[in-house]
PDB file of C-alpha atoms in Angstrom:
ATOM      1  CA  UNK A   1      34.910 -28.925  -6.039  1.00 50.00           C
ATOM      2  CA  UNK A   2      33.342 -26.599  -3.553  1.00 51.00           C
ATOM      3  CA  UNK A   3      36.453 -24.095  -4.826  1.00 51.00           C
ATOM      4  CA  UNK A   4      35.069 -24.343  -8.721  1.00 41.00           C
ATOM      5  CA  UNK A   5      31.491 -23.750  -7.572  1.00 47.00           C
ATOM      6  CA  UNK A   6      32.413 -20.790  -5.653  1.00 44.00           C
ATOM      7  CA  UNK A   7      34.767 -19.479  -8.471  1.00 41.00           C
ATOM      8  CA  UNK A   8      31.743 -19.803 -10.558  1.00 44.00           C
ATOM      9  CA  UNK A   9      28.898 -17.880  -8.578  1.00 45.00           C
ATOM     10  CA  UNK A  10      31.602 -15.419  -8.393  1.00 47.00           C
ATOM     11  CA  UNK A  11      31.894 -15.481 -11.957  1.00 47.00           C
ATOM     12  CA  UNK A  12      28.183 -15.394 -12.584  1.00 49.00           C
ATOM     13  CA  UNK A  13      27.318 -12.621  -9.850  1.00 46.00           C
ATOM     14  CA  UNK A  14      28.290  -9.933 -11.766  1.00 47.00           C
ATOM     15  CA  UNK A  15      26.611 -10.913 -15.069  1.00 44.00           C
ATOM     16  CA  UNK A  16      22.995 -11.224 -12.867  1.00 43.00           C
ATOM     17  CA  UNK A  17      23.212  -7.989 -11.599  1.00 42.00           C
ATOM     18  CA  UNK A  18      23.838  -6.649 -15.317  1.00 40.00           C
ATOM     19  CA  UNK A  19      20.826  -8.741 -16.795  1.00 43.00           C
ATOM     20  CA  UNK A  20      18.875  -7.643 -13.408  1.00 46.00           C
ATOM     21  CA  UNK A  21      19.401  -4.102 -13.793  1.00 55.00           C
ATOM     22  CA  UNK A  22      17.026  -2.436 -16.772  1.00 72.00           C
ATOM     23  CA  UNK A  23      17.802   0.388 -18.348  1.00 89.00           C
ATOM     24  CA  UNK A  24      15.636   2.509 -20.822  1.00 92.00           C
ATOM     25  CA  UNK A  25      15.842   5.146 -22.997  1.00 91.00           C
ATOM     26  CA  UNK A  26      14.952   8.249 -22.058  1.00 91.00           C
ATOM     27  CA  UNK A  27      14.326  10.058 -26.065  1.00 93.00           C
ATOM     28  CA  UNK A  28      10.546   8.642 -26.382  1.00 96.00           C
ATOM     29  CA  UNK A  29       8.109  10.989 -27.342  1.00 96.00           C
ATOM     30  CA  UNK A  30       4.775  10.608 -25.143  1.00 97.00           C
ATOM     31  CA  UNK A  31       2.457  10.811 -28.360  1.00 97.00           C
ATOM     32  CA  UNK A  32       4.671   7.443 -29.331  1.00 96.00           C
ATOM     33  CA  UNK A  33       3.865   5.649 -26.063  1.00 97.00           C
ATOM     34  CA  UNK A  34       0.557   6.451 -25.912  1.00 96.00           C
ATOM     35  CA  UNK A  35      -0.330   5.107 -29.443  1.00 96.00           C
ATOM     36  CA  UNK A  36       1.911   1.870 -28.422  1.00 96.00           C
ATOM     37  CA  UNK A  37      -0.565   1.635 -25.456  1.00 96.00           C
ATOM     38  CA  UNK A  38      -3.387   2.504 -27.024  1.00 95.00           C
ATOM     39  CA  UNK A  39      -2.639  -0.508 -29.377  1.00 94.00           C
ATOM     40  CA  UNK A  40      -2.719  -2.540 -26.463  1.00 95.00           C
ATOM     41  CA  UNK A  41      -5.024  -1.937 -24.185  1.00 94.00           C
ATOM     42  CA  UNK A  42      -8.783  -2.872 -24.788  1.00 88.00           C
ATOM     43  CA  UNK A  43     -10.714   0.316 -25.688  1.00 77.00           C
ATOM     44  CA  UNK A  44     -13.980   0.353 -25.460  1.00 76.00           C
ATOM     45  CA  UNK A  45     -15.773   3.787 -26.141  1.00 79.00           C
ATOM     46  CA  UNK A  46     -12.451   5.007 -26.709  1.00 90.00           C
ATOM     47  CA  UNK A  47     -10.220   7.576 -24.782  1.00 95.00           C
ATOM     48  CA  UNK A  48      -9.596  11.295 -24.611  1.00 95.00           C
ATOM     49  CA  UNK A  49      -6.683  13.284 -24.015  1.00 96.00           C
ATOM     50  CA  UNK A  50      -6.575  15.565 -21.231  1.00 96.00           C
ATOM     51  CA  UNK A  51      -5.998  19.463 -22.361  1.00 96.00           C
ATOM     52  CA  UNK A  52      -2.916  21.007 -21.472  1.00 92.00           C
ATOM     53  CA  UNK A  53      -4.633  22.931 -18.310  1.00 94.00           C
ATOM     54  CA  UNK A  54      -5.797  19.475 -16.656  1.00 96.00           C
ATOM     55  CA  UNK A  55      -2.731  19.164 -14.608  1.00 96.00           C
ATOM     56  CA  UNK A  56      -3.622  22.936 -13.460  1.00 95.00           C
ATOM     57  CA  UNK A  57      -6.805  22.296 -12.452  1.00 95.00           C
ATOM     58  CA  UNK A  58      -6.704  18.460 -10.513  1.00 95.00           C
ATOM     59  CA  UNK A  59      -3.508  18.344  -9.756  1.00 96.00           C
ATOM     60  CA  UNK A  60      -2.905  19.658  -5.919  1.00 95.00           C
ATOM     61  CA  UNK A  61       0.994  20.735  -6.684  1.00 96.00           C
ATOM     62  CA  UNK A  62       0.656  21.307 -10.812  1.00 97.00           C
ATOM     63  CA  UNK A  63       3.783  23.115 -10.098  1.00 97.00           C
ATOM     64  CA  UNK A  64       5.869  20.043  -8.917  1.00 98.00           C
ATOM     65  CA  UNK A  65       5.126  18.656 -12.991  1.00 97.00           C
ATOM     66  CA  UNK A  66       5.664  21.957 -15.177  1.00 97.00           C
ATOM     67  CA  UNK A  67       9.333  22.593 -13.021  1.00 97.00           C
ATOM     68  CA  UNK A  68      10.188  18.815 -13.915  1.00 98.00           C
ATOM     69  CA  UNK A  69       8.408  17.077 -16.918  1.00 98.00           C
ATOM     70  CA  UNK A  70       9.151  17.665 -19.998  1.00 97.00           C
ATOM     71  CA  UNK A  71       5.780  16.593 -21.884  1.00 97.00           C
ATOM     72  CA  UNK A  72       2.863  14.282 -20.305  1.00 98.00           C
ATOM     73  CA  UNK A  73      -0.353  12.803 -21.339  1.00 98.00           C
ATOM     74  CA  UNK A  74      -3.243  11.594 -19.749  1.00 98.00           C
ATOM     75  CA  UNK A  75      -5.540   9.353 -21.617  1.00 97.00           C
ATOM     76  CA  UNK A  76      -9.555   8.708 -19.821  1.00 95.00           C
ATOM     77  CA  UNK A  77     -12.274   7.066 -21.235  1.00 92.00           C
ATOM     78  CA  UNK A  78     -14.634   8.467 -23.735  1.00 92.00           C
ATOM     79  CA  UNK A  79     -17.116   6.510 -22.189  1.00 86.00           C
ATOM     80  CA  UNK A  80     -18.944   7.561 -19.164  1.00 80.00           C
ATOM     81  CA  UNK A  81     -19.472   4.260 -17.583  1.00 81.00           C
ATOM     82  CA  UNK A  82     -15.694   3.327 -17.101  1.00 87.00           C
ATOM     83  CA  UNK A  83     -13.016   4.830 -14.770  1.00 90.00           C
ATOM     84  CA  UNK A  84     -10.159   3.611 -17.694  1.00 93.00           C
ATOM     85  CA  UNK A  85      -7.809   6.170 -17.056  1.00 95.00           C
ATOM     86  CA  UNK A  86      -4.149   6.387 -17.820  1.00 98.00           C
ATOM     87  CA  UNK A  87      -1.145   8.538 -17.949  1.00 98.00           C
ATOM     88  CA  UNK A  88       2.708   9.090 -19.096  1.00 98.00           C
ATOM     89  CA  UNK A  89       4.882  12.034 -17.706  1.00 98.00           C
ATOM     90  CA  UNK A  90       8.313  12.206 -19.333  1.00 98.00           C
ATOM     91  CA  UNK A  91      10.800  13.598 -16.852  1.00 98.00           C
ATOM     92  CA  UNK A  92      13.266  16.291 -17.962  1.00 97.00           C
ATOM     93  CA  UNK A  93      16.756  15.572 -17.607  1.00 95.00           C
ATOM     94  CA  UNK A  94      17.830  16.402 -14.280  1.00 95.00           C
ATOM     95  CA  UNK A  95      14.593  16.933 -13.301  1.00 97.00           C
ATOM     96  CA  UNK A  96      13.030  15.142 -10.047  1.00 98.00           C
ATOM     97  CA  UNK A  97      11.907  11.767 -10.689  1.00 97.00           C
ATOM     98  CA  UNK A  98      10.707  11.213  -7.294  1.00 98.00           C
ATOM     99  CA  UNK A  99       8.558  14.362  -6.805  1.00 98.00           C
ATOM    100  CA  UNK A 100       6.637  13.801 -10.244  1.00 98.00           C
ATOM    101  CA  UNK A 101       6.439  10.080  -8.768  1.00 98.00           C
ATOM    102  CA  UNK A 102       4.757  11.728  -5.391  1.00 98.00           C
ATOM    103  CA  UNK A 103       3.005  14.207  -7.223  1.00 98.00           C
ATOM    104  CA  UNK A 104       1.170  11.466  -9.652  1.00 98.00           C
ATOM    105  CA  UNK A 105       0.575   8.965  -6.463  1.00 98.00           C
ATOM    106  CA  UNK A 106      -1.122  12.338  -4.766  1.00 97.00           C
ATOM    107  CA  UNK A 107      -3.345  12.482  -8.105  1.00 97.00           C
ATOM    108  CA  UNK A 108      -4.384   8.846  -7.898  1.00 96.00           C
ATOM    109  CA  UNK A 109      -5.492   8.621  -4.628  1.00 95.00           C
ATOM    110  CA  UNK A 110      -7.515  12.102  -5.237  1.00 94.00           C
ATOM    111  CA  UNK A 111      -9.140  10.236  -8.032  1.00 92.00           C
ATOM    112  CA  UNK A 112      -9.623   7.073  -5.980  1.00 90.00           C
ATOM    113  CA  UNK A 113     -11.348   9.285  -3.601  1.00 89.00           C
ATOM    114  CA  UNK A 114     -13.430  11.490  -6.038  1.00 87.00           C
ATOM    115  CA  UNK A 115     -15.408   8.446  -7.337  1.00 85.00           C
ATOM    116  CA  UNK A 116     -15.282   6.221  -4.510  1.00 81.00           C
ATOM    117  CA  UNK A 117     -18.744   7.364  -3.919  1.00 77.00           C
ATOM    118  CA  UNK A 118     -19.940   7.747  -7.404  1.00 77.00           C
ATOM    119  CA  UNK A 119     -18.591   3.879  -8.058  1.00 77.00           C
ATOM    120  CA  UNK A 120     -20.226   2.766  -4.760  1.00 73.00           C
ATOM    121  CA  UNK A 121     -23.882   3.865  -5.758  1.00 73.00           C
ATOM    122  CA  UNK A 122     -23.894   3.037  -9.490  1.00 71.00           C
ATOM    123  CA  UNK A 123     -20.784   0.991 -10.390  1.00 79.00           C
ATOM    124  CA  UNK A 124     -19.107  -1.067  -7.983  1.00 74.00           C
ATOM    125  CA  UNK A 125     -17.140  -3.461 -10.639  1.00 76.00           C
ATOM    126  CA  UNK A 126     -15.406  -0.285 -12.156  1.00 85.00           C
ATOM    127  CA  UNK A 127     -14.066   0.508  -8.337  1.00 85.00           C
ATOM    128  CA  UNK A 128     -11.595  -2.387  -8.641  1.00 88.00           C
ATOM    129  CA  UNK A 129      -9.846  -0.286 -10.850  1.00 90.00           C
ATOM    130  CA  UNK A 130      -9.492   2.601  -8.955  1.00 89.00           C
ATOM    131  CA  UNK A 131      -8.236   0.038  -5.614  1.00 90.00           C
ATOM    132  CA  UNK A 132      -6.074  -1.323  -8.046  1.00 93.00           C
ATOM    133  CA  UNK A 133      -4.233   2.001  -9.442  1.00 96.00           C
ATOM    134  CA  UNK A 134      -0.360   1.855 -10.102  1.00 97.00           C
ATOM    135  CA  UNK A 135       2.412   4.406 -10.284  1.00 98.00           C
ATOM    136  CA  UNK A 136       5.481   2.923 -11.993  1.00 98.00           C
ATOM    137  CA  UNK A 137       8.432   4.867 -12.511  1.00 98.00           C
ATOM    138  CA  UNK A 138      10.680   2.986 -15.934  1.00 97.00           C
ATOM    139  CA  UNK A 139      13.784   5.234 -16.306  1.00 96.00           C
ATOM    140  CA  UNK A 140      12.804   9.160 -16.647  1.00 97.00           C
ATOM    141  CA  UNK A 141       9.449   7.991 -16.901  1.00 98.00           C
ATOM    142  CA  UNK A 142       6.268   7.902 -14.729  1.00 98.00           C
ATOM    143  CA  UNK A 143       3.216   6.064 -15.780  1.00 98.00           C
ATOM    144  CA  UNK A 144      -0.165   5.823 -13.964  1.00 98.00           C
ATOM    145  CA  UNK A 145      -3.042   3.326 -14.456  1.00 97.00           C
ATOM    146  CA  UNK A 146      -6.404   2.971 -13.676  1.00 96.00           C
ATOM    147  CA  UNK A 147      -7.461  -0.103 -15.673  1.00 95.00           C
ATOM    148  CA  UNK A 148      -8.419  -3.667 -15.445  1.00 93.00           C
ATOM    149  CA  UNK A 149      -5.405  -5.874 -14.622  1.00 94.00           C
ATOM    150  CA  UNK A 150      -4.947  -7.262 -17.756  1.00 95.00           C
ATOM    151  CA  UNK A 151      -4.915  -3.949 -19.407  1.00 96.00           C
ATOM    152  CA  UNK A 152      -2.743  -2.559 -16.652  1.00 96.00           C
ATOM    153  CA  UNK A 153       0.210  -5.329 -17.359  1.00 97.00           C
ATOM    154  CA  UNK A 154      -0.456  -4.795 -21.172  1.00 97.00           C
ATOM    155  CA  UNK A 155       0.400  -0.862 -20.769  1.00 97.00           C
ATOM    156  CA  UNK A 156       2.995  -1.589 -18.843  1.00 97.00           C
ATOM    157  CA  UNK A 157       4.646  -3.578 -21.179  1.00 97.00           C
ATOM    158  CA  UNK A 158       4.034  -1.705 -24.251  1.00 97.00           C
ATOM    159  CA  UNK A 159       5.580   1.301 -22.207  1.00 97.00           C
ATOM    160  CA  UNK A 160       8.800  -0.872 -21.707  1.00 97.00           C
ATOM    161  CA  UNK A 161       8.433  -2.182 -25.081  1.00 96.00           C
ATOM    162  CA  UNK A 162       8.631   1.536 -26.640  1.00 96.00           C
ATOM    163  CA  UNK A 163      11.195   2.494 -24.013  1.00 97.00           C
ATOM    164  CA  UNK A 164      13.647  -0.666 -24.607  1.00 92.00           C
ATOM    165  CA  UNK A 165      17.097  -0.191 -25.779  1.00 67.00           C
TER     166      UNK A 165
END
């Protein structure tokens, strides 16, 4: 008996590690996961793309993203009394996952610390956000958030959703 049950996790190890390990497809278009989030994430007021010479201008190593992404999009509020922020960088193939990764966690915390004091004296709920930031990295993709919790885990599933096989 304790052979069969042993012969069996055996069995059944390999076919875990399989279901356990997620792949995803690395041919999205940006524009496409943005409108999947945008579809489901609450927005209120609306949200604005970045232009193309944001990363330029706030990130500290903008250089890091143009030698490895391929396209990227950064989505903020329209309204001026939320911190809703989020973004999508599509890595080129071959290009540095890790760095982008490092270069995006670099941007949050700059933003965390940018409004830290802004939050403190007129909007403390909307700092939560902000403490509560992610960086996920799903295949050749890295995604930020800056959004409620619910909102964040709804992003983050209509990002794997639109990146599923």
């Amino acid at each position: 008996m304790k052979k069969l049950i042993m012969l069996a996790a055996l069995l059944l190890c390999p076919v875990l590690c399989l279901c356990a390990c997620t792949s995803y497809r690395n041919d999205v278009a940006v524009n496409d996961i943005t409108a999947a989030i945008l579809n489901a994430v609450s927005t209120q007021g609306g949200y604005a793309t970045m232009e193309s010479d944001y990363v330029s201008i706030e990130f500290s190593k903008p250089e890091v993203i143009d030698a490895n992404v391929q396209e990227w999009m950064i989505c903020a509020s329209s309204s001026q009394s939320t911190v809703d922020e989020f973004g999508i960088f599509r890595v080129k193939e071959g290009g540095d996952v890790n760095a982008v990764k490092a270069e995006v966690e670099d941007y949050v915390q700059y933003m965390q610390v940018k409004l830290e004091v802004y939050l403190d004296m007129y909007d403390p709920a909307e700092k939560t956000k902000l403490e509560n930031a992610q960086v996920t990295v799903l295949g050749n993709y890295v995604v930020f958030t800056m959004l409620t919790e619910a909102d964040t885990d709804a992003c983050l599933d209509a990002v794997k959703g639109a990146l599923s096989n």
